[in-house]
Coordinates of N, CA and C in Angstrom, one line a residue:
Q54 N 80.4 79.7 87.6 CA 81.7 80.8 87.0 C 81.2 81.9 87.0
V55 N 82.1 82.9 87.3 CA 82.2 84.2 87.8 C 82.7 85.4 86.9
R56 N 81.9 86.1 86.2 CA 82.6 87.0 85.5 C 82.7 88.3 85.9
L57 N 83.6 88.9 85.5 CA 84.1 90.1 86.0 C 84.2 91.2 85.0
E58 N 83.5 92.7 85.1 CA 83.8 93.3 84.0 C 83.9 94.7 84.6
E59 N 84.8 95.4 84.4 CA 85.8 96.2 84.6 C 85.6 97.6 84.0
S60 N 85.4 98.6 84.5 CA 85.2 100.0 83.9 C 85.7 101.3 84.4
G61 N 86.1 102.4 83.7 CA 86.8 103.7 84.5 C 87.7 103.8 84.1
G62 N 89.0 102.9 83.4 CA 90.0 103.6 83.0 C 90.3 105.0 82.1
A63 N 91.2 105.4 82.4 CA 91.3 107.1 81.3 C 92.7 107.2 81.5
S64 N 93.0 108.3 80.7 CA 94.1 109.2 80.7 C 94.0 110.2 81.8
V65 N 95.0 110.5 82.5 CA 94.6 111.9 83.4 C 96.1 112.3 83.9
Q66 N 96.2 113.4 84.1 CA 97.6 114.3 84.8 C 97.7 113.7 86.0
T67 N 98.9 114.2 86.5 CA 99.7 114.0 87.7 C 98.5 114.9 88.6
G68 N 98.2 114.0 90.0 CA 97.4 114.6 90.6 C 96.1 114.5 90.7
G69 N 95.2 114.1 89.3 CA 94.0 113.3 89.1 C 93.6 112.6 89.7
S70 N 92.4 112.0 89.9 CA 91.4 111.1 90.0 C 90.9 110.6 89.3
L71 N 90.8 109.4 89.4 CA 90.2 108.4 88.9 C 88.8 107.3 89.5
R72 N 87.8 106.6 89.3 CA 87.2 105.7 90.0 C 86.7 104.6 88.7
L73 N 87.3 103.3 89.3 CA 87.1 102.3 88.7 C 86.2 101.4 89.3
S74 N 85.4 100.8 88.5 CA 84.3 99.8 89.2 C 84.4 98.4 88.6
C75 N 84.3 97.5 89.2 CA 83.9 96.3 88.8 C 82.9 95.2 89.2
A76 N 82.2 94.9 88.3 CA 80.9 94.1 88.3 C 81.5 92.9 88.0
A77 N 80.7 92.4 89.2 CA 80.9 90.7 89.5 C 79.3 89.8 89.0
S78 N 79.3 88.8 88.4 CA 78.2 88.0 88.1 C 78.3 86.6 88.4
G79 N 77.6 86.0 89.5 CA 78.0 84.8 89.9 C 78.7 84.7 90.9
G80 N 78.8 83.7 91.7 CA 79.8 83.3 92.8 C 79.4 84.2 93.8
S81 N 80.0 83.6 94.8 CA 79.5 84.2 96.4 C 80.7 84.5 97.2
D82 N 80.4 85.0 98.3 CA 81.8 85.0 99.3 C 82.9 85.3 98.6
L83 N 83.1 86.1 97.7 CA 84.3 86.4 96.7 C 85.1 87.5 97.6
C84 N 86.6 87.6 97.8 CA 87.1 88.5 98.0 C 87.1 89.4 96.4
M85 N 87.5 90.4 96.4 CA 87.5 91.2 95.4 C 88.7 92.4 95.4
G86 N 88.9 92.9 93.9 CA 89.7 93.9 94.3 C 90.8 94.1 92.9
W87 N 91.7 94.7 93.2 CA 92.7 94.5 91.7 C 94.1 94.6 91.7
F88 N 94.6 94.2 90.6 CA 96.0 94.1 90.4 C 96.5 94.7 89.4
R89 N 97.3 95.1 89.6 CA 98.1 96.1 87.9 C 99.7 95.5 87.4
Q90 N 99.4 95.8 86.1 CA 100.5 95.4 85.4 C 101.2 96.4 84.5
A91 N 102.3 97.1 84.7 CA 102.7 97.9 83.5 C 103.9 97.1 82.6
P92 N 103.8 97.7 81.6 CA 104.8 96.7 80.6 C 106.3 96.6 80.7
G93 N 106.4 95.1 81.0 CA 107.9 95.0 82.0 C 108.0 94.9 83.1
Q94 N 107.0 95.0 83.8 CA 107.2 95.2 85.4 C 106.1 93.5 85.6
E95 N 106.3 93.4 86.9 CA 106.0 92.6 87.6 C 104.5 92.8 88.0
R96 N 103.2 92.3 88.2 CA 102.0 92.1 88.5 C 102.0 92.9 90.2
E97 N 101.3 93.8 90.5 CA 101.1 94.1 91.9 C 99.8 94.4 92.2
G98 N 99.8 93.4 93.8 CA 98.3 93.8 93.8 C 98.2 94.7 94.6
V99 N 97.0 95.6 94.4 CA 96.9 96.7 94.3 C 95.9 97.2 95.7
A100 N 94.7 96.3 95.5 CA 94.0 96.8 97.0 C 92.9 95.6 96.7
S101 N 92.4 95.3 98.4 CA 91.0 94.2 97.8 C 90.2 94.3 99.0
I102 N 88.9 93.8 98.8 CA 88.1 94.0 100.0 C 87.5 93.0 100.3
S103 N 87.1 92.1 101.6 CA 86.2 91.0 102.0 C 85.0 90.9 101.7
P104 N 84.0 90.0 101.3 CA 82.7 89.8 101.1 C 81.7 90.2 102.0
S105 N 82.3 90.8 103.2 CA 81.2 91.6 104.2 C 81.8 93.3 103.8
S106 N 83.0 93.2 103.6 CA 83.8 94.7 103.6 C 84.3 95.2 104.9
I107 N 84.6 93.8 105.6 CA 85.1 94.2 106.8 C 86.6 94.4 107.2
A108 N 87.2 93.5 105.7 CA 88.5 93.4 105.7 C 88.7 94.4 104.8
V109 N 89.9 95.4 104.6 CA 90.5 96.1 103.6 C 92.1 95.9 103.5
N110 N 92.2 95.9 102.3 CA 94.0 96.0 102.0 C 94.6 96.7 101.1
Y111 N 95.8 97.5 101.6 CA 96.1 97.8 100.3 C 97.6 97.6 100.2
A112 N 98.5 97.8 98.6 CA 99.6 98.1 98.7 C 100.3 99.2 99.2
D113 N 101.7 99.3 99.9 CA 102.2 100.2 100.3 C 102.0 101.3 99.1
S114 N 102.3 101.3 98.0 CA 102.5 102.5 96.9 C 101.2 103.0 97.1
V115 N 100.0 102.5 97.3 CA 98.6 103.2 97.1 C 98.3 103.9 98.2
R116 N 98.6 103.3 99.6 CA 98.1 103.5 100.8 C 97.9 104.7 100.8
G117 N 96.4 105.5 101.3 CA 96.5 106.7 101.6 C 96.0 107.6 100.3
R118 N 96.5 107.1 99.5 CA 95.8 107.8 98.1 C 94.4 106.8 97.5
F119 N 94.3 105.3 97.4 CA 93.5 105.1 97.1 C 92.4 104.5 97.8
I120 N 91.0 104.1 97.6 CA 90.3 103.7 98.7 C 89.1 102.9 97.5
I121 N 88.9 101.6 98.3 CA 88.5 100.4 98.0 C 86.7 100.3 98.5
T122 N 85.9 100.4 98.0 CA 84.5 100.2 98.7 C 83.7 98.9 97.5
R123 N 82.7 98.7 98.4 CA 82.0 97.6 97.7 C 80.5 97.6 98.1
D124 N 79.5 97.6 97.0 CA 78.0 97.1 97.1 C 77.6 96.2 97.1
T125 N 77.3 95.5 98.2 CA 76.9 94.3 98.2 C 76.0 93.6 97.2
D126 N 75.2 94.7 97.6 CA 73.4 94.6 96.8 C 73.7 94.5 95.3
K127 N 74.9 95.5 94.8 CA 74.9 95.1 93.2 C 75.8 94.3 93.1
N128 N 76.9 93.7 93.9 CA 77.9 92.8 93.6 C 79.0 93.4 92.6
T129 N 79.3 94.8 92.8 CA 80.0 95.8 92.6 C 81.3 96.5 93.4
V130 N 82.6 96.7 93.4 CA 83.6 97.0 93.6 C 84.0 98.2 93.1
F131 N 84.4 99.3 93.6 CA 85.1 100.2 93.3 C 86.3 100.9 93.6
L132 N 87.4 101.3 93.4 CA 88.5 101.6 93.5 C 88.6 103.0 93.3
Q133 N 88.6 104.0 94.1 CA 88.5 105.8 94.0 C 90.1 105.7 94.1
M134 N 90.8 106.2 92.9 CA 92.4 106.6 92.9 C 92.3 108.0 92.9
N135 N 93.3 108.7 94.0 CA 93.6 110.0 94.2 C 94.9 110.3 94.0
S136 N 95.4 111.4 93.7 CA 96.6 112.3 93.8 C 97.2 110.8 93.0
L137 N 96.7 110.9 91.9 CA 97.6 109.9 90.9 C 99.0 110.2 90.5
K138 N 99.9 109.3 90.6 CA 100.9 110.0 90.3 C 101.7 109.0 88.7
P139 N 102.3 109.0 87.9 CA 102.8 108.6 86.3 C 103.6 107.1 86.7
E140 N 103.5 106.5 88.3 CA 104.0 105.4 88.4 C 102.8 104.7 88.7
D141 N 101.5 105.3 88.8 CA 100.3 104.7 88.8 C 99.8 103.8 87.2
T142 N 100.7 104.5 86.4 CA 99.8 104.0 85.2 C 100.2 102.5 84.9
A143 N 99.1 101.9 84.4 CA 99.4 100.4 84.2 C 98.1 100.0 83.8
M144 N 97.8 98.2 83.2 CA 96.4 97.8 82.9 C 96.0 97.5 84.5
Y145 N 94.9 97.8 84.7 CA 94.5 97.8 86.1 C 93.2 96.1 85.7
Y146 N 93.2 94.9 86.6 CA 92.5 94.2 86.7 C 91.6 94.0 87.9
C147 N 90.5 93.8 87.4 CA 89.6 93.3 88.5 C 89.8 91.8 88.7
A148 N 89.9 91.2 89.8 CA 90.2 89.9 90.4 C 89.5 89.7 91.2
A149 N 89.1 88.0 91.7 CA 88.6 87.7 92.7 C 88.6 86.1 93.0
Y150 N 88.4 85.9 94.5 CA 88.9 84.7 94.7 C 88.1 84.2 95.9
G151 N 87.7 82.9 95.8 CA 86.4 82.8 97.1 C 87.2 82.7 98.3
V152 N 86.6 83.0 99.5 CA 87.3 83.2 100.7 C 86.5 82.7 101.9
V153 N 86.7 82.0 102.7 CA 86.1 81.6 103.8 C 86.1 82.7 105.2
R154 N 87.5 83.1 105.4 CA 87.7 84.0 106.4 C 87.8 85.6 105.4
S155 N 87.8 86.7 106.3 CA 88.0 87.6 105.8 C 89.7 88.3 105.8
F156 N 90.1 87.5 106.9 CA 91.6 87.6 106.9 C 92.3 86.9 106.0
N157 N 91.7 86.2 105.1 CA 92.2 85.4 103.7 C 92.4 86.6 102.6
C158 N 91.8 87.2 102.4 CA 91.5 88.4 101.6 C 92.5 89.6 101.4
R159 N 93.5 89.6 100.7 CA 94.7 90.0 100.7 C 95.1 90.4 99.4
S160 N 95.6 91.5 98.9 CA 95.9 92.3 98.0 C 96.8 91.8 97.1
N161 N 97.6 91.4 97.7 CA 99.1 90.4 97.2 C 98.3 89.3 96.7
S162 N 97.3 88.7 97.0 CA 96.7 87.3 96.6 C 95.9 87.5 95.4
L163 N 95.3 88.6 95.0 CA 94.6 88.8 94.0 C 95.4 88.7 92.7
K164 N 97.1 88.6 92.5 CA 97.8 88.5 91.5 C 97.4 87.3 90.8
S165 N 97.2 86.2 91.7 CA 97.2 84.7 91.3 C 95.4 84.5 91.6
A166 N 94.5 85.2 91.3 CA 93.1 84.8 92.0 C 92.6 84.0 90.8
T167 N 91.5 83.4 90.9 CA 91.1 82.4 90.3 C 90.1 83.0 89.1
Y168 N 89.5 84.3 89.5 CA 89.0 84.9 88.5 C 89.5 86.6 88.0
R169 N 89.6 86.9 86.7 CA 89.9 88.0 86.7 C 89.0 88.7 85.5
G170 N 89.2 89.9 85.3 CA 88.4 90.8 84.0 C 89.4 91.1 83.0
Q171 N 89.1 91.9 82.1 CA 90.0 92.4 80.8 C 90.6 92.6 80.9
G172 N 90.5 93.9 81.9 CA 91.9 94.8 82.7 C 91.1 95.9 81.8
T173 N 91.5 97.2 82.6 CA 91.4 98.6 81.9 C 92.3 99.6 82.4
Q174 N 92.7 100.1 81.2 CA 94.2 100.9 81.3 C 93.8 102.2 82.1
V175 N 94.8 102.5 82.5 CA 95.0 103.7 83.5 C 96.4 104.4 83.2
T176 N 96.3 105.8 82.5 CA 97.7 106.6 81.9 C 97.4 107.5 82.6
V177 N 98.7 107.9 83.5 CA 98.7 109.2 84.0 C 100.0 110.0 83.8
S178 N 99.9 111.1 83.3 CA 100.8 111.9 82.4 C 101.3 112.8 83.5
S179 N 102.9 113.2 83.2 CA 103.4 114.2 84.3 C 103.5 115.6 83.3

């Protein structure tokens, strides 16, 4: 059983930055990352990173502003969010699923991932 624990959500102003963390316990060869969901909207895969960190994938809406990294020794994934916009406001969920090939680690697939955390709220005010 894999357990995911997120932290780092907060309220910031437009243009600000936040760093989300997700620590995983249990499991191996996990594609990890985040999806987000705002009230009344569909889930959106935000960013993913493969077990070896070779493959990273971003939603078009965040590419160039968000950076996902991974500390393999600590089994922790980080999402550095820069130049935040009001449309980034959402609940952010850490998610993970097992992969054999790095190219199968995709941010869009995290929306229906096997494992997910409780979520952390990000609010960006104008």
